[in-house]
Amino acid sequence: LMFPTCVATLAFARAATPDMLFTATIAGAMACGAALIFEENPNFWCRAGFGFFLGAATLAKGPAAVVLAGGAVALWAALSRKWTRSFRLAHPLSVFLFLLTALPWYFLCARRNPDFLNVFIFQHNFERFLTPVFHHVKPWWFFPPILVLWILPWSAILFALGLRAAAIKEWRERFARPGFYFACWTIFVVIFFSASKSKLPGYILPAVPALVLLLAAAAGRIRCNRDDAARGVTMGLGATWLALVVGAGFWLHRQLPTSPFAQSRTIWYFLAGAAAGGAIVAVLGSTRRIAAALLVNAALIAGLLVAANRFVVPRIDPSVSSRATARAFLSAESGHGIANSEKIPAGSLGSYQLDRAWQYGLEYYLDRQIPEWTPESGGSFWLFTNDAGCRDIRKRAMECTPVQQTAPAAWLVRVQPVQPRRINLP
């Protein structure tokens, strides 16, 4: 119940990126790796599964899969001093299936695209890691808070996990446990990407399955113990909801009146439901009804997600996604023209000062490239821009006439040179 109801899963399962596929295949490989390491007689399927899933992860997002899996196992082996068990992962069957899964596509792609190795391997892997070439610069401590955010609304169980780790007195015993293997999986992912010069929130998504597995084990223990620590942790789950509601309320209060979030009263009902649910979780925790509190916590976020999809998301979708703007443009273009029965000539559609996400989104939904327009281009153009862009165009002595304003972030405007006024002399 915990993994499908955490923020990371809800966010990235709906994102058009390979991060979730990469995370799933890495998780499969590391799970098979755990069986190979800790079982005395691992079977054929564990060896085959490790090689296959690691190859699939390499297909999903490149050689980072080998680095993450190998680094996590090496960290565990170094701390537990069980190097011989870690070498089981290099079984010939696992190596063969890894190469069979990943190598053919890389070979064919490199053969058909001469720049593949340079662009994909070096630029989008090594150069992205070693240099801020893509301008995703963040501080070194960026990922730990992101990881806590990704496991909401279950973050409070981290305290139970910490208490469990502290309760194990001998370090050698702690390192030998399977739980420490999964902890190394999480820790290495965070450390590795914290050292990168480029940082995006999705990079540490592969750490989430292992951490959620540890949190689930901790939740199982507090459900059985039902002591004061379990009571406090469970009440913390409810307090997390209340804190999120208060933070969201302050954020909504600071939004401009034109913001879709400020205009929708439904969001306030949504927050009220979240606060009520959090209060129920906290009350159940205070009465030591741990299992009921955990189930209500999972049901609460699932119910809020369904409610948001039904009542909140459709209202704010035109303002946060380029989909509605693109559909309105295509509908007008295929119907009676954009304005005054005009058709947009080929090559006259562009963008100006448009947010990168909106630029990519419009190009995707319109199935065409939208080149960046410059004021030096001259002539008449149809542009996707915004209020600030339109004002800037007018300052350059050009007409900027809004034609379609489906979303504040992407207006469709008509840009023309200013026509000189004709003065009739007597």
Coordinates of C-alpha atoms in Angstrom, one line a residue:
L1 CA 0.0 0.0 0.0
M2 CA 2.9 2.4 0.7
F3 CA 4.7 2.4 -2.6
P4 CA 1.7 3.2 -4.9
T5 CA 0.5 5.9 -2.5
C6 CA 3.8 7.9 -2.1
V7 CA 4.4 11.2 -3.9
A8 CA 7.2 9.8 -6.1
T9 CA 5.1 7.1 -7.6
L10 CA 2.0 9.3 -8.1
A11 CA 4.2 12.0 -9.8
F12 CA 6.5 9.9 -12.0
A13 CA 3.9 7.3 -13.0
R14 CA 2.2 10.1 -14.9
A15 CA 5.4 11.7 -16.4
A16 CA 6.6 11.2 -19.9
T17 CA 10.2 10.2 -18.8
P18 CA 12.1 6.9 -18.5
D19 CA 12.6 7.4 -14.8
M20 CA 9.8 5.1 -13.6
L21 CA 10.8 2.3 -16.1
F22 CA 14.4 2.8 -14.9
T23 CA 13.4 2.6 -11.3
A24 CA 11.3 -0.5 -11.8
T25 CA 14.0 -2.5 -13.7
I26 CA 16.7 -1.4 -11.2
A27 CA 14.4 -2.6 -8.4
G28 CA 14.0 -6.0 -10.1
A29 CA 17.7 -6.3 -10.5
M30 CA 18.5 -5.4 -6.9
A31 CA 15.8 -7.7 -5.5
C32 CA 17.3 -10.6 -7.5
G33 CA 20.7 -9.5 -6.2
A34 CA 19.5 -9.7 -2.7
A35 CA 18.3 -13.3 -3.3
L36 CA 21.7 -14.2 -4.8
I37 CA 23.6 -12.7 -1.9
F38 CA 21.6 -13.9 1.1
E39 CA 20.2 -17.3 0.0
E40 CA 22.6 -20.2 0.4
N41 CA 21.6 -21.9 -2.8
P42 CA 20.2 -19.2 -5.2
N43 CA 18.3 -20.7 -8.1
F44 CA 18.4 -20.3 -11.9
W45 CA 15.7 -17.6 -12.0
C46 CA 17.5 -15.3 -9.5
R47 CA 20.7 -15.3 -11.7
A48 CA 18.7 -14.9 -14.9
G49 CA 16.5 -12.2 -13.4
F50 CA 19.5 -10.2 -12.2
G51 CA 21.1 -10.1 -15.6
F52 CA 17.9 -9.5 -17.5
F53 CA 16.6 -6.6 -15.2
L54 CA 20.0 -5.0 -15.1
G55 CA 20.2 -5.1 -18.9
A56 CA 16.7 -3.7 -19.2
A57 CA 17.7 -0.8 -16.8
T58 CA 20.6 -0.1 -19.0
L59 CA 18.3 0.1 -22.0
A60 CA 16.0 2.5 -20.0
K61 CA 18.6 5.0 -19.0
G62 CA 22.1 4.0 -19.9
P63 CA 25.2 2.8 -18.0
A64 CA 24.0 4.5 -14.8
A65 CA 22.2 1.3 -14.1
V66 CA 25.5 -0.7 -13.8
V67 CA 27.0 2.1 -11.7
L68 CA 24.1 2.3 -9.2
A69 CA 23.7 -1.5 -8.8
G70 CA 27.4 -2.1 -8.6
G71 CA 28.0 0.8 -6.3
A72 CA 25.3 -0.2 -3.9
V73 CA 26.5 -3.8 -3.7
A74 CA 30.1 -2.7 -3.3
L75 CA 29.1 -0.3 -0.4
W76 CA 27.3 -3.2 1.3
A77 CA 30.2 -5.6 0.8
A78 CA 32.8 -3.1 2.0
L79 CA 30.9 -2.4 5.2
S80 CA 29.8 -6.0 5.9
R81 CA 33.1 -7.5 4.7
K82 CA 31.3 -10.1 2.7
W83 CA 33.0 -9.6 -0.6
T84 CA 32.7 -13.3 -1.6
R85 CA 28.9 -13.1 -1.5
S86 CA 28.9 -10.0 -3.7
F87 CA 30.9 -11.8 -6.4
R88 CA 27.9 -14.1 -6.9
L89 CA 26.3 -11.3 -9.0
A90 CA 29.0 -11.8 -11.6
H91 CA 27.8 -15.4 -12.4
P92 CA 28.3 -16.2 -16.1
L93 CA 24.6 -16.7 -16.7
S94 CA 23.8 -13.2 -15.3
V95 CA 26.6 -11.6 -17.4
F96 CA 25.4 -13.4 -20.5
L97 CA 21.7 -12.4 -20.1
F98 CA 22.8 -8.8 -19.3
L99 CA 24.7 -8.6 -22.6
L100 CA 22.0 -10.4 -24.5
T101 CA 19.4 -7.9 -23.2
A102 CA 21.3 -4.6 -23.6
L103 CA 24.0 -5.0 -26.2
P104 CA 22.0 -5.6 -29.4
W105 CA 20.2 -2.3 -29.2
Y106 CA 23.4 -0.3 -28.4
F107 CA 25.2 -2.0 -31.2
L108 CA 22.4 -1.3 -33.8
C109 CA 21.9 2.3 -32.5
A110 CA 25.7 3.1 -32.7
R111 CA 25.9 1.6 -36.2
R112 CA 23.0 3.6 -37.6
N113 CA 23.8 6.8 -35.7
P114 CA 27.5 7.9 -35.9
D115 CA 27.2 10.4 -33.1
F116 CA 25.3 8.1 -30.7
L117 CA 28.3 7.2 -28.5
N118 CA 29.4 10.8 -28.3
V119 CA 25.9 12.3 -27.6
F120 CA 24.3 9.6 -25.5
I121 CA 27.2 8.1 -23.6
F122 CA 29.6 11.0 -23.1
Q123 CA 27.4 14.1 -23.3
H124 CA 24.2 12.8 -21.6
N125 CA 26.0 10.6 -19.0
F126 CA 29.6 11.6 -18.3
E127 CA 29.4 15.2 -19.2
R128 CA 26.1 15.7 -17.5
F129 CA 27.6 14.1 -14.3
L130 CA 30.9 15.9 -14.3
T131 CA 29.9 19.4 -15.6
P132 CA 26.8 21.7 -15.3
V133 CA 26.4 21.7 -19.0
F134 CA 22.6 21.5 -18.8
H135 CA 22.4 24.2 -16.1
H136 CA 20.8 21.9 -13.5
V137 CA 23.0 23.2 -10.7
K138 CA 21.8 22.6 -7.1
P139 CA 23.6 22.5 -3.7
W140 CA 25.2 19.3 -2.5
W141 CA 22.4 18.7 0.1
F142 CA 19.6 18.9 -2.5
F143 CA 18.6 15.2 -2.6
P144 CA 18.0 14.3 1.1
P145 CA 15.1 16.7 1.4
I146 CA 13.8 15.6 -2.0
L147 CA 13.9 12.0 -0.8
V148 CA 11.8 12.9 2.3
L149 CA 9.4 14.7 0.0
W150 CA 9.1 11.7 -2.4
I151 CA 8.0 9.3 0.4
L152 CA 5.2 11.5 1.7
P153 CA 2.8 10.9 3.3
W154 CA 4.9 8.1 5.0
S155 CA 7.9 10.2 5.9
A156 CA 7.2 10.1 9.7
I157 CA 8.0 6.4 9.7
L158 CA 11.6 7.4 9.1
F159 CA 11.7 7.9 12.9
A160 CA 10.7 4.3 13.5
L161 CA 13.4 3.2 11.0
G162 CA 16.0 5.2 12.8
L163 CA 15.0 3.8 16.2
R164 CA 15.3 0.3 14.8
A165 CA 18.8 0.9 13.5
A166 CA 19.9 2.5 16.8
A167 CA 18.5 -0.5 18.7
I168 CA 21.0 -2.9 17.0
K169 CA 24.0 -2.5 19.3
E170 CA 26.8 -4.4 17.3
W171 CA 27.8 -2.9 14.0
R172 CA 28.8 -6.2 12.6
E173 CA 25.4 -7.6 13.3
R174 CA 23.8 -4.5 11.8
F175 CA 25.8 -4.8 8.6
A176 CA 25.1 -8.5 8.1
R177 CA 21.3 -8.0 8.0
P178 CA 19.4 -7.9 4.7
G179 CA 17.9 -4.6 5.7
F180 CA 21.3 -3.0 5.5
Y181 CA 21.7 -4.2 1.9
F182 CA 18.6 -2.2 1.0
A183 CA 19.8 0.7 3.1
C184 CA 23.0 0.7 1.1
W185 CA 20.9 0.7 -2.1
T186 CA 19.2 3.9 -1.0
I187 CA 22.3 5.6 0.5
F188 CA 24.5 5.0 -2.5
V189 CA 21.9 6.4 -5.0
V190 CA 21.7 9.6 -2.9
I191 CA 25.5 9.9 -2.4
F192 CA 26.2 9.2 -6.1
F193 CA 23.9 11.8 -7.5
S194 CA 24.7 14.3 -4.8
A195 CA 28.2 14.3 -6.3
S196 CA 26.9 15.1 -9.7
K197 CA 27.1 18.6 -11.1
S198 CA 23.7 18.3 -12.6
K199 CA 20.8 17.6 -10.2
L200 CA 17.1 16.9 -11.0
P201 CA 14.5 15.6 -8.5
G202 CA 13.9 12.5 -10.6
Y203 CA 17.5 11.3 -10.4
I204 CA 17.1 9.7 -7.0
L205 CA 13.8 7.9 -7.9
P206 CA 15.7 4.5 -7.9
A207 CA 16.3 5.0 -4.2
V208 CA 12.6 5.1 -3.4
P209 CA 11.6 1.4 -3.7
A210 CA 14.3 0.3 -1.3
L211 CA 13.5 3.0 1.2
V212 CA 9.8 2.2 1.0
L213 CA 10.6 -1.5 1.6
L214 CA 12.5 -0.5 4.8
L215 CA 9.6 1.8 5.9
A216 CA 7.1 -1.0 5.3
A217 CA 9.2 -3.3 7.5
A218 CA 9.3 -0.6 10.2
A219 CA 5.5 0.0 9.9
G220 CA 5.0 -3.8 10.4
R221 CA 7.1 -3.6 13.6
I222 CA 5.2 -0.6 15.1
R223 CA 1.9 -2.3 14.3
C224 CA 3.0 -5.3 16.4
N225 CA 4.7 -3.4 19.2
R226 CA 2.1 -0.7 19.7
D227 CA 4.3 1.0 22.3
D228 CA 4.8 4.7 23.0
A229 CA 7.3 5.0 20.1
A230 CA 4.8 3.5 17.7
R231 CA 2.1 5.8 19.1
G232 CA 4.3 8.8 18.4
V233 CA 5.3 7.8 14.9
T234 CA 1.7 7.1 13.9
M235 CA 0.5 10.4 15.3
G236 CA 3.3 12.0 13.2
L237 CA 1.7 10.6 10.1
G238 CA -1.5 12.6 11.0
A239 CA 0.6 15.7 11.9
T240 CA 2.3 15.5 8.5
W241 CA -1.1 16.0 6.8
L242 CA -1.9 18.9 9.0
A243 CA 1.4 20.5 8.3
L244 CA 1.0 20.1 4.5
V245 CA -2.5 21.6 4.7
V246 CA -1.2 24.7 6.6
G247 CA 1.7 25.1 4.1
A248 CA -0.6 24.8 1.1
G249 CA -3.0 27.3 2.7
F250 CA -0.3 29.9 3.0
W251 CA 0.9 29.2 -0.5
L252 CA -2.6 29.6 -1.9
H253 CA -3.1 32.8 0.0
R254 CA 0.0 34.3 -1.7
Q255 CA -1.1 33.4 -5.2
L256 CA -2.1 36.2 -7.5
P257 CA -5.9 36.7 -8.1
T258 CA -5.4 35.6 -11.7
S259 CA -3.9 32.2 -10.6
P260 CA -6.0 29.2 -11.4
F261 CA -5.3 27.9 -7.9
A262 CA -6.6 31.1 -6.3
Q263 CA -9.7 31.1 -8.4
S264 CA -10.8 27.6 -7.6
R265 CA -12.7 27.2 -4.3
T266 CA -12.7 23.4 -4.8
I267 CA -9.1 23.3 -3.7
W268 CA -10.1 24.7 -0.3
Y269 CA -12.6 21.8 0.1
F270 CA -9.8 19.5 -1.0
L271 CA -7.5 20.8 1.8
A272 CA -10.3 20.6 4.4
G273 CA -10.7 16.9 3.5
A274 CA -7.0 16.4 3.9
A275 CA -6.9 18.1 7.3
A276 CA -9.9 16.0 8.5
G277 CA -8.2 12.8 7.3
G278 CA -5.0 13.8 9.0
A279 CA -6.8 14.4 12.2
I280 CA -8.4 10.9 12.0
V281 CA -5.0 9.3 11.5
A282 CA -3.6 11.2 14.5
V283 CA -6.5 10.2 16.7
L284 CA -6.2 6.6 15.7
G285 CA -2.4 6.7 16.5
S286 CA -3.0 8.3 19.9
T287 CA -5.3 5.4 20.8
R288 CA -2.7 2.9 19.6
R289 CA -4.8 1.6 16.7
I290 CA -1.7 1.5 14.5
A291 CA -3.0 -0.8 11.8
A292 CA -6.2 1.3 11.3
A293 CA -4.1 4.5 11.2
L294 CA -1.8 3.1 8.5
L295 CA -4.8 1.9 6.4
V296 CA -6.6 5.3 6.7
N297 CA -3.3 7.0 5.7
A298 CA -3.2 5.0 2.5
A299 CA -6.9 5.4 1.8
L300 CA -6.7 9.1 2.4
I301 CA -4.1 9.8 -0.3
A302 CA -5.8 7.4 -2.7
G303 CA -9.2 9.1 -2.1
L304 CA -7.7 12.6 -2.4
L305 CA -6.1 11.6 -5.7
V306 CA -9.4 10.4 -7.1
A307 CA -11.1 13.6 -5.9
A308 CA -8.3 15.7 -7.4
N309 CA -8.6 14.0 -10.8
R310 CA -12.4 14.5 -10.8
F311 CA -12.8 18.1 -9.4
V312 CA -9.4 19.9 -9.2
V313 CA -7.2 18.9 -12.1
P314 CA -9.8 19.7 -14.9
R315 CA -10.1 23.2 -13.5
I316 CA -6.4 24.0 -13.4
D317 CA -5.4 21.9 -16.4
P318 CA -5.5 24.7 -19.0
S319 CA -3.2 26.8 -16.8
V320 CA -0.6 24.2 -15.9
S321 CA -0.5 22.1 -19.1
S322 CA 0.0 23.0 -22.8
R323 CA -2.6 20.4 -23.8
A324 CA -5.6 22.7 -23.7
T325 CA -3.8 25.5 -25.6
A326 CA -2.7 23.2 -28.3
R327 CA -6.1 21.7 -28.7
A328 CA -7.7 25.1 -29.0
F329 CA -5.1 26.1 -31.6
L330 CA -5.7 23.0 -33.7
S331 CA -9.5 23.3 -33.5
A332 CA -9.3 26.9 -34.7
E333 CA -6.7 26.1 -37.3
S334 CA -8.8 23.3 -38.8
G335 CA -12.1 25.2 -38.5
H336 CA -12.6 28.8 -39.4
G337 CA -9.1 30.1 -39.1
I338 CA -7.4 31.7 -36.1
A339 CA -8.7 35.2 -36.6
N340 CA -10.8 36.9 -39.3
S341 CA -10.8 33.7 -41.3
E342 CA -7.1 33.8 -41.8
K343 CA -4.9 30.8 -42.1
I344 CA -1.4 30.7 -40.7
P345 CA 1.1 30.5 -43.5
A346 CA 3.8 27.8 -43.3
G347 CA 6.9 29.0 -41.5
S348 CA 5.1 32.0 -39.7
L349 CA 4.4 30.3 -36.4
G350 CA 7.0 30.8 -33.7
S351 CA 7.5 31.4 -30.0
Y352 CA 8.9 34.3 -27.9
Q353 CA 10.0 34.3 -24.3
L354 CA 8.0 31.1 -23.7
D355 CA 8.8 28.8 -20.8
R356 CA 10.8 25.8 -21.8
A357 CA 8.2 23.3 -20.5
W358 CA 5.4 25.0 -22.5
Q359 CA 7.7 25.1 -25.6
Y360 CA 8.2 21.3 -25.4
G361 CA 4.6 20.7 -24.6
L362 CA 3.2 22.7 -27.5
E363 CA 5.7 21.1 -29.9
Y364 CA 4.6 17.6 -28.7
Y365 CA 0.8 18.3 -28.9
L366 CA 1.0 20.2 -32.2
D367 CA 3.4 17.6 -33.7
R368 CA 5.7 20.3 -35.1
Q369 CA 8.7 22.4 -34.2
I370 CA 8.1 25.9 -33.1
P371 CA 11.2 28.0 -33.8
E372 CA 12.2 30.8 -31.5
W373 CA 11.3 34.2 -33.0
T374 CA 13.5 37.3 -32.7
P375 CA 12.4 40.9 -33.1
E376 CA 15.0 41.3 -35.9
S377 CA 13.0 38.8 -38.0
G378 CA 10.6 41.5 -39.2
G379 CA 7.4 40.9 -41.1
S380 CA 4.2 39.4 -39.7
F381 CA 4.2 36.4 -37.4
W382 CA 2.0 34.3 -35.2
L383 CA 3.6 33.7 -31.9
F384 CA 3.1 31.7 -28.7
T385 CA 4.2 34.1 -25.9
N386 CA 2.8 35.6 -22.7
D387 CA 1.9 38.9 -21.2
A388 CA 5.5 39.9 -20.5
G389 CA 6.5 38.9 -24.0
C390 CA 3.7 40.8 -25.6
R391 CA 4.6 44.0 -23.7
D392 CA 8.2 43.6 -24.7
I393 CA 7.2 43.3 -28.4
R394 CA 5.2 46.5 -28.1
K395 CA 8.2 48.3 -26.7
R396 CA 10.0 47.4 -29.9
A397 CA 7.5 49.4 -31.9
M398 CA 5.6 46.4 -33.2
E399 CA 1.9 45.5 -32.8
C400 CA 1.1 42.5 -30.6
T401 CA -2.5 41.5 -30.8
P402 CA -3.7 38.6 -28.5
V403 CA -5.8 36.2 -30.5
Q404 CA -6.1 33.2 -28.2
Q405 CA -5.6 33.3 -24.4
T406 CA -6.5 29.8 -23.2
A407 CA -3.6 29.9 -20.7
P408 CA -1.7 32.8 -19.2
A409 CA 1.6 31.1 -19.9
A410 CA 1.1 30.8 -23.6
W411 CA -1.0 33.3 -25.5
L412 CA -1.3 33.1 -29.3
V413 CA -0.6 36.6 -30.7
R414 CA -0.4 38.3 -34.0
V415 CA 2.8 40.3 -34.5
Q416 CA 3.0 43.0 -37.2
P417 CA 5.1 46.0 -37.9
V418 CA 3.4 49.2 -36.7
Q419 CA 1.6 50.8 -39.6
P420 CA 2.2 54.6 -40.0
R421 CA -0.9 56.7 -39.5
R422 CA -2.3 58.5 -42.5
I423 CA -2.9 62.2 -41.8
N424 CA -5.5 63.9 -44.1
L425 CA -4.4 67.5 -44.6
P426 CA -7.2 70.1 -45.5

